[in-house]
Amino acid sequence: MEEKRYLPHIAYDSVIFGFSGNQLKILIMKYHNTGLFALPGGFVKMDEDLNAAVRRGLKERTGLDNIYLEQFYTFGDVARYQSGVMKTILEANGYSVPENHWMLDRFISIAYYALINYDKVVPTPDALSDSCDWYALDKLPPLMQDHRLIVEKALQTLRDNLERKLVGVNLLPPLFTMNELQKVYEAILGEKLRRTTFQRKMLSLNFLQRHDKQYSGKAHKAPYLYSFKQ
Amino acid sequence: MEEKRYLPHIAYDSVIFGFSGNQLKILIMKYHNTGLFALPGGFVKMDEDLNAAVRRGLKERTGLDNIYLEQFYTFGDVARYQSGVMKTILEANGYSVPENHWMLDRFISIAYYALINYDKVVPTPDALSDSCDWYALDKLPPLMQDHRLIVEKALQTLRDNLERKLVGVNLLPPLFTMNELQKVYEAILGEKLRRTTFQRKMLSLNFLQRHDKQYSGKAHKAPYLYSFKQ
DNA sequence: CCAAAAGTGTTTTAGCTACACCCATGA
DNA sequence: TCATGGGTGTAGCTAAAACACTTTTGG
């Protein structure tokens, strides 16, 4: 955490999406003894690529490599930064903070969103925080600074990209039912979709591989299992 | 240009699109005595919003306020920066540059694209450059650092946004013919479009206002003039 | 046999393409 | 009256939506 190891004035924040219980959820950190909630973020080392810094942070918080990751906006308003907030966090962790500490400066933040398989993640807090947990999008705690805005822009970008990119492959396990895939789309779009239309559209896109049926033990026809081709 | 006025390690670059002679063109600067070509860019003042810094730079280079502006990516690789290039530029302008000059450090660059009305612009070079001129996209000079990549990503983003955003309104004068609008779309997409299909699609989108015909003096039916509604 | 969910066949609708035709204009 | 480019009508095709129907499963 000492000065000169990281680029000053530059940070990143990540909106990490997972899917569980038919809901879209994101990872939120809680800082020690402050009641402050924040997106997982971090800094860029002097000799480190920006994208590599974000992947390093994701690895630390989720334990996962090779995450689907997309940069979507850089937040650079002066007003987004209040130096008092960071001072509170550092002092609550027992650091004595000089007035000119580099972490109290103004920061620009490059924001990314990530899509991961919920079941494979072990959320891990960092040194400054006492928890790192999943929160459903409609039950987020109040977030510090402009992090709420960052989440909303991430979700908007994800919606805009939904038709162009293969989103499901990153949020679902290797085998899944058509109904589960539909629930992912509904959670992202925030609206119900027609079952039959959805099924035909997905099949027509020709990226699904059909496998044996799954017998759920329920009193109805067993659904096929699917995986993503290639 | 002195230290402490600008945020270190942070720059922006802008891809400024204009439309003329049925071609898409962008503004390129040439640095004094170096043969180096670059995108118009700049730095962010300590107490200035990032977006405001970019608008300030655009105003200086084009004379225009209220430009259509969109941030599309932040370039943060270590390899994008070679300190020798900036040193060459500064020395060619008569500055004696100490080894630890802030402009020789590694920079992250936030990239924007702008859409402007070609006819309203007076391209203006800055203190370090001896020209600021329009270049057609297929006749760009070799650009320094990763600026070529930035241009290509800007064009790709513009294409992706073409269906979702009102692009023509920023590139054309207030009154224009359907044929001129089609030429804009063709220049952006890099392909020919069908005349009749294009006309009907644009009219069906319901954002065009039809005005009196324009008598061109040519030996054929005079086309209607259009403007964008609202 | 029934209820519930899955899968598919059929009809309807909407949008796009291709082609044709007519119109207006100045030489 | 001719060539040229502009505007629109129409038939045909394709993809999506809407609806209905059948199938499979466990109680």
Coordinates of N, CA and C in Angstrom, one line a residue, chain B residues 25-158:
Chain B
K25 N -13.9 11.8 -42.7 CA -12.5 12.3 -42.5 C -12.3 12.5 -41.0
I26 N -11.0 12.6 -40.6 CA -10.7 12.9 -39.2 C -9.6 13.9 -39.1
L27 N -9.6 14.6 -38.0 CA -8.5 15.6 -37.8 C -7.2 15.0 -37.2
I28 N -6.1 15.3 -37.9 CA -4.8 14.8 -37.5 C -3.9 16.0 -37.3
M29 N -3.1 15.9 -36.2 CA -2.1 17.0 -35.9 C -0.7 16.5 -36.4
K30 N 0.1 17.5 -36.8 CA 1.5 17.2 -37.2 C 2.4 18.0 -36.3
Y31 N 3.4 17.3 -35.6 CA 4.2 18.0 -34.7 C 5.4 18.7 -35.4
H32 N 5.8 19.8 -34.9 CA 6.9 20.6 -35.5 C 8.2 19.7 -35.7
N33 N 8.7 19.8 -36.9 CA 10.1 19.3 -37.1 C 10.3 17.9 -36.8
T34 N 9.3 17.1 -36.8 CA 9.5 15.7 -36.4 C 8.9 14.7 -37.4
G35 N 8.0 15.2 -38.2 CA 7.3 14.2 -39.1 C 6.4 13.3 -38.4
L36 N 6.0 13.6 -37.1 CA 5.2 12.7 -36.4 C 3.7 13.2 -36.4
F37 N 2.8 12.3 -36.8 CA 1.4 12.6 -36.8 C 0.7 12.0 -35.6
A38 N -0.3 12.7 -35.1 CA -1.0 12.2 -33.9 C -2.5 12.7 -33.9
L39 N -3.3 11.9 -33.1 CA -4.6 12.4 -32.8 C -4.6 13.6 -31.9
P40 N -5.5 14.5 -32.0 CA -5.6 15.6 -31.1 C -5.9 15.1 -29.7
G41 N -5.1 15.5 -28.8 CA -5.2 15.0 -27.4 C -4.9 16.0 -26.4
G42 N -4.8 15.6 -25.1 CA -4.4 16.6 -24.1 C -4.5 16.0 -22.7
F43 N -4.4 16.9 -21.8 CA -4.3 16.5 -20.4 C -5.5 17.1 -19.6
V44 N -5.6 16.6 -18.4 CA -6.8 17.0 -17.5 C -6.2 17.8 -16.4
K45 N -6.8 19.0 -16.2 CA -6.3 19.9 -15.1 C -6.7 19.3 -13.8
M46 N -6.0 19.7 -12.7 CA -6.2 19.1 -11.4 C -7.6 19.2 -10.9
D47 N -8.3 20.3 -11.2 CA -9.7 20.5 -10.7 C -10.7 20.5 -11.8
E48 N -10.5 19.7 -12.9 CA -11.3 19.7 -14.0 C -11.9 18.4 -14.3
D49 N -13.2 18.3 -14.6 CA -13.8 17.1 -15.0 C -13.2 16.5 -16.3
L50 N -13.1 15.2 -16.3 CA -12.5 14.6 -17.5 C -13.2 15.0 -18.8
N51 N -14.5 14.9 -18.8 CA -15.3 15.3 -20.0 C -15.1 16.8 -20.4
A52 N -15.0 17.6 -19.3 CA -14.7 19.0 -19.6 C -13.4 19.3 -20.2
A53 N -12.4 18.5 -19.8 CA -11.1 18.6 -20.4 C -11.1 18.3 -21.9
V54 N -11.8 17.3 -22.2 CA -11.9 16.9 -23.7 C -12.7 18.0 -24.5
R55 N -13.7 18.5 -23.9 CA -14.5 19.6 -24.6 C -13.6 20.9 -24.7
R56 N -12.8 21.1 -23.7 CA -11.9 22.3 -23.8 C -10.9 22.1 -25.0
G57 N -10.4 20.9 -25.1 CA -9.4 20.6 -26.2 C -10.1 20.7 -27.6
L58 N -11.3 20.2 -27.6 CA -12.1 20.2 -28.9 C -12.4 21.7 -29.3
K59 N -12.7 22.5 -28.3 CA -13.0 23.9 -28.6 C -11.7 24.6 -29.2
E60 N -10.6 24.2 -28.6 CA -9.3 24.9 -29.1 C -9.0 24.4 -30.5
R61 N -9.2 23.2 -30.8 CA -8.9 22.7 -32.1 C -9.9 22.9 -33.2
T62 N -11.2 23.1 -32.8 CA -12.2 23.2 -33.9 C -12.9 24.5 -33.8
G63 N -12.8 25.2 -32.7 CA -13.6 26.4 -32.5 C -15.1 26.2 -32.1
L64 N -15.5 24.9 -31.9 CA -16.9 24.6 -31.7 C -17.2 24.3 -30.3
D65 N -18.3 24.7 -29.8 CA -18.9 24.3 -28.5 C -20.0 23.2 -28.8
N66 N -20.5 22.6 -27.8 CA -21.6 21.7 -27.9 C -21.5 20.6 -29.0
I67 N -20.3 20.0 -28.9 CA -20.0 19.0 -29.9 C -20.6 17.7 -29.4
Y68 N -21.1 16.8 -30.4 CA -21.5 15.5 -30.0 C -20.2 14.7 -29.7
L69 N -20.2 14.1 -28.5 CA -18.9 13.5 -28.0 C -19.3 12.2 -27.3
E70 N -18.5 11.2 -27.5 CA -18.7 9.9 -26.8 C -17.4 9.3 -26.4
Q71 N -17.3 8.9 -25.2 CA -16.1 8.1 -24.7 C -16.3 6.7 -25.1
F72 N -15.2 6.1 -25.7 CA -15.4 4.7 -26.1 C -14.4 3.7 -25.6
Y73 N -13.3 4.1 -25.1 CA -12.4 3.1 -24.5 C -11.2 3.8 -23.9
T74 N -10.7 3.1 -22.9 CA -9.5 3.6 -22.2 C -8.3 2.7 -22.4
F75 N -7.3 3.2 -23.0 CA -6.1 2.4 -23.4 C -5.1 2.5 -22.3
G76 N -4.7 1.3 -21.7 CA -3.9 1.3 -20.6 C -2.7 0.3 -20.6
D77 N -2.3 -0.2 -21.7 CA -1.2 -1.1 -21.8 C 0.1 -0.3 -21.5
V78 N 1.0 -1.0 -20.9 CA 2.4 -0.4 -20.6 C 3.0 -0.1 -22.0
A79 N 2.9 -1.1 -22.9 CA 3.6 -1.0 -24.1 C 3.2 0.2 -25.0
R80 N 2.1 0.8 -24.8 CA 1.6 1.8 -25.7 C 2.5 3.1 -25.5
Y81 N 3.3 3.1 -24.5 CA 4.0 4.4 -24.3 C 5.5 4.2 -24.5
Q82 N 6.1 5.0 -25.4 CA 7.5 5.0 -25.5 C 8.0 6.4 -25.2
S83 N 8.8 6.6 -24.1 CA 9.1 7.9 -23.6 C 10.0 8.7 -24.6
G84 N 10.7 8.0 -25.5 CA 11.5 8.6 -26.5 C 10.7 9.5 -27.5
V85 N 9.5 9.1 -27.8 CA 8.7 9.9 -28.7 C 8.3 11.2 -28.2
M86 N 7.8 11.3 -27.0 CA 7.4 12.6 -26.4 C 8.7 13.5 -26.2
K87 N 9.8 12.8 -25.9 CA 11.0 13.6 -25.7 C 11.4 14.3 -27.0
T88 N 11.3 13.5 -28.1 CA 11.6 14.1 -29.4 C 10.8 15.3 -29.8
I89 N 9.5 15.1 -29.5 CA 8.5 16.2 -29.8 C 8.9 17.5 -29.0
L90 N 9.1 17.3 -27.7 CA 9.4 18.4 -26.8 C 10.7 19.1 -27.2
E91 N 11.7 18.3 -27.5 CA 13.0 18.9 -27.9 C 13.0 19.6 -29.3
A92 N 12.2 19.1 -30.2 CA 12.0 19.7 -31.5 C 11.3 21.1 -31.3
N93 N 10.7 21.3 -30.2 CA 10.0 22.6 -29.9 C 10.9 23.5 -29.1
G94 N 12.1 23.1 -28.8 CA 13.0 24.0 -28.1 C 13.0 23.8 -26.6
Y95 N 12.2 22.9 -26.1 CA 12.3 22.7 -24.6 C 13.5 21.8 -24.2
S96 N 14.1 22.2 -23.1 CA 15.1 21.3 -22.6 C 14.4 20.4 -21.6
V97 N 14.5 19.1 -21.8 CA 13.7 18.2 -21.0 C 14.5 17.4 -20.0
P98 N 14.2 17.6 -18.7 CA 14.9 16.8 -17.7 C 14.4 15.3 -17.8
E99 N 15.2 14.4 -17.3 CA 14.9 13.0 -17.4 C 13.6 12.6 -16.7
N100 N 13.2 13.3 -15.6 CA 12.0 13.0 -14.9 C 10.8 13.9 -15.2
H101 N 10.8 14.5 -16.3 CA 9.7 15.4 -16.7 C 8.4 14.6 -16.8
W102 N 7.4 15.2 -16.2 CA 6.1 14.4 -16.1 C 5.5 14.0 -17.4
M103 N 5.8 14.7 -18.5 CA 5.3 14.2 -19.8 C 6.0 13.0 -20.4
L104 N 7.1 12.6 -19.7 CA 7.9 11.4 -20.2 C 7.4 10.2 -19.5
D105 N 6.5 10.3 -18.5 CA 6.0 9.2 -17.8 C 5.1 8.3 -18.6
R106 N 4.8 7.2 -18.1 CA 3.8 6.3 -18.7 C 2.4 7.0 -18.6
F107 N 1.6 6.9 -19.7 CA 0.3 7.5 -19.7 C -0.8 6.5 -20.0
I108 N -1.9 6.6 -19.3 CA -3.2 6.0 -19.7 C -4.0 7.0 -20.5
S109 N -4.6 6.5 -21.6 CA -5.3 7.5 -22.4 C -6.8 7.1 -22.5
I110 N -7.7 8.0 -22.2 CA -9.1 7.8 -22.4 C -9.5 8.4 -23.8
A111 N -10.1 7.5 -24.6 CA -10.3 7.9 -26.0 C -11.8 8.2 -26.2
Y112 N -12.0 9.3 -27.0 CA -13.3 9.8 -27.3 C -13.5 9.9 -28.8
Y113 N -14.7 9.8 -29.3 CA -14.9 10.2 -30.7 C -15.9 11.3 -30.7
A114 N -15.8 12.2 -31.7 CA -16.7 13.4 -31.8 C -17.2 13.4 -33.3
L115 N -18.4 13.9 -33.4 CA -19.0 14.1 -34.7 C -19.3 15.5 -34.9
I116 N -18.8 16.1 -36.0 CA -19.0 17.5 -36.2 C -19.3 17.9 -37.6
N117 N -19.9 19.0 -37.8 CA -20.2 19.5 -39.1 C -19.0 20.1 -39.8
Y118 N -18.5 19.4 -40.8 CA -17.2 19.8 -41.4 C -17.1 21.2 -41.8
D119 N -18.2 21.8 -42.3 CA -18.1 23.1 -42.9 C -18.0 24.2 -41.8
K120 N -18.3 23.9 -40.6 CA -18.2 24.9 -39.5 C -16.9 24.9 -38.8
V121 N -16.0 24.0 -39.2 CA -14.7 23.9 -38.4 C -13.6 24.7 -39.0
V122 N -12.8 25.3 -38.2 CA -11.5 25.9 -38.6 C -10.5 25.2 -37.8
P123 N -9.8 24.2 -38.4 CA -8.8 23.4 -37.7 C -7.7 24.3 -37.3
T124 N -7.3 24.2 -36.0 CA -6.3 25.0 -35.4 C -5.2 24.2 -34.7
P125 N -4.0 24.3 -35.1 CA -2.9 23.6 -34.4 C -2.6 24.2 -33.1
D126 N -2.0 23.4 -32.2 CA -1.6 24.0 -30.9 C -0.1 24.3 -30.9
A127 N 0.4 24.7 -29.7 CA 1.8 25.2 -29.6 C 2.8 24.2 -30.1
L128 N 2.6 22.9 -29.9 CA 3.6 21.9 -30.3 C 3.5 21.5 -31.8
S129 N 2.4 21.8 -32.4 CA 2.2 21.3 -33.8 C 2.1 22.4 -34.8
D130 N 2.5 22.0 -36.0 CA 2.4 23.0 -37.1 C 1.2 22.9 -38.0
S131 N 0.5 21.8 -37.8 CA -0.8 21.7 -38.6 C -1.8 20.9 -37.9
C132 N -3.0 21.1 -38.3 CA -4.2 20.3 -37.8 C -5.1 20.2 -39.0
D133 N -5.1 19.1 -39.6 CA -5.8 19.0 -40.9 C -6.7 17.7 -41.1
W134 N -7.7 17.8 -42.0 CA -8.5 16.7 -42.3 C -7.8 15.6 -43.1
Y135 N -8.0 14.4 -42.8 CA -7.5 13.3 -43.6 C -8.6 12.2 -43.8
A136 N -8.8 11.8 -45.0 CA -9.8 10.7 -45.3 C -9.3 9.5 -44.6
L137 N -10.2 8.7 -44.1 CA -9.9 7.5 -43.3 C -9.0 6.5 -44.1
D138 N -9.1 6.5 -45.4 CA -8.3 5.5 -46.2 C -7.0 6.2 -46.7
K139 N -6.7 7.4 -46.2 CA -5.5 8.1 -46.6 C -4.8 8.7 -45.4
L140 N -4.8 8.0 -44.3 CA -4.2 8.5 -43.1 C -2.7 8.4 -43.2
P141 N -2.0 9.3 -42.7 CA -0.5 9.2 -42.6 C -0.2 8.2 -41.5
P142 N 1.0 7.7 -41.4 CA 1.4 6.8 -40.2 C 1.3 7.6 -38.9
L143 N 0.6 7.0 -38.0 CA 0.3 7.7 -36.7 C 1.2 7.2 -35.6
M144 N 1.6 8.1 -34.7 CA 2.5 7.7 -33.6 C 1.8 6.8 -32.6
Q145 N 2.6 6.1 -31.8 CA 2.2 5.2 -30.8 C 1.0 4.3 -31.2
D146 N 0.0 4.2 -30.4 CA -1.1 3.3 -30.8 C -2.3 4.0 -31.4
H147 N -2.0 5.2 -32.0 CA -3.2 6.0 -32.4 C -3.9 5.4 -33.6
R148 N -3.3 4.6 -34.4 CA -4.0 3.9 -35.5 C -5.0 2.9 -34.9
L149 N -4.6 2.2 -33.9 CA -5.5 1.3 -33.2 C -6.7 2.1 -32.6
I150 N -6.5 3.2 -32.1 CA -7.5 4.1 -31.5 C -8.5 4.5 -32.5
V151 N -8.0 4.9 -33.7 CA -8.9 5.2 -34.8 C -9.8 4.1 -35.2
E152 N -9.2 2.9 -35.3 CA -10.0 1.7 -35.7 C -11.0 1.4 -34.7
K153 N -10.7 1.5 -33.5 CA -11.7 1.2 -32.4 C -12.8 2.2 -32.4
A154 N -12.5 3.4 -32.7 CA -13.5 4.5 -32.8 C -14.5 4.2 -33.9
L155 N -13.9 3.9 -35.1 CA -14.8 3.6 -36.2 C -15.7 2.4 -36.0
Q156 N -15.1 1.4 -35.3 CA -15.9 0.2 -35.0 C -17.0 0.5 -34.1
T157 N -16.7 1.4 -33.1 CA -17.8 1.8 -32.1 C -18.9 2.6 -32.8
L158 N -18.4 3.5 -33.7 CA -19.4 4.3 -34.5 C -20.3 3.4 -35.3

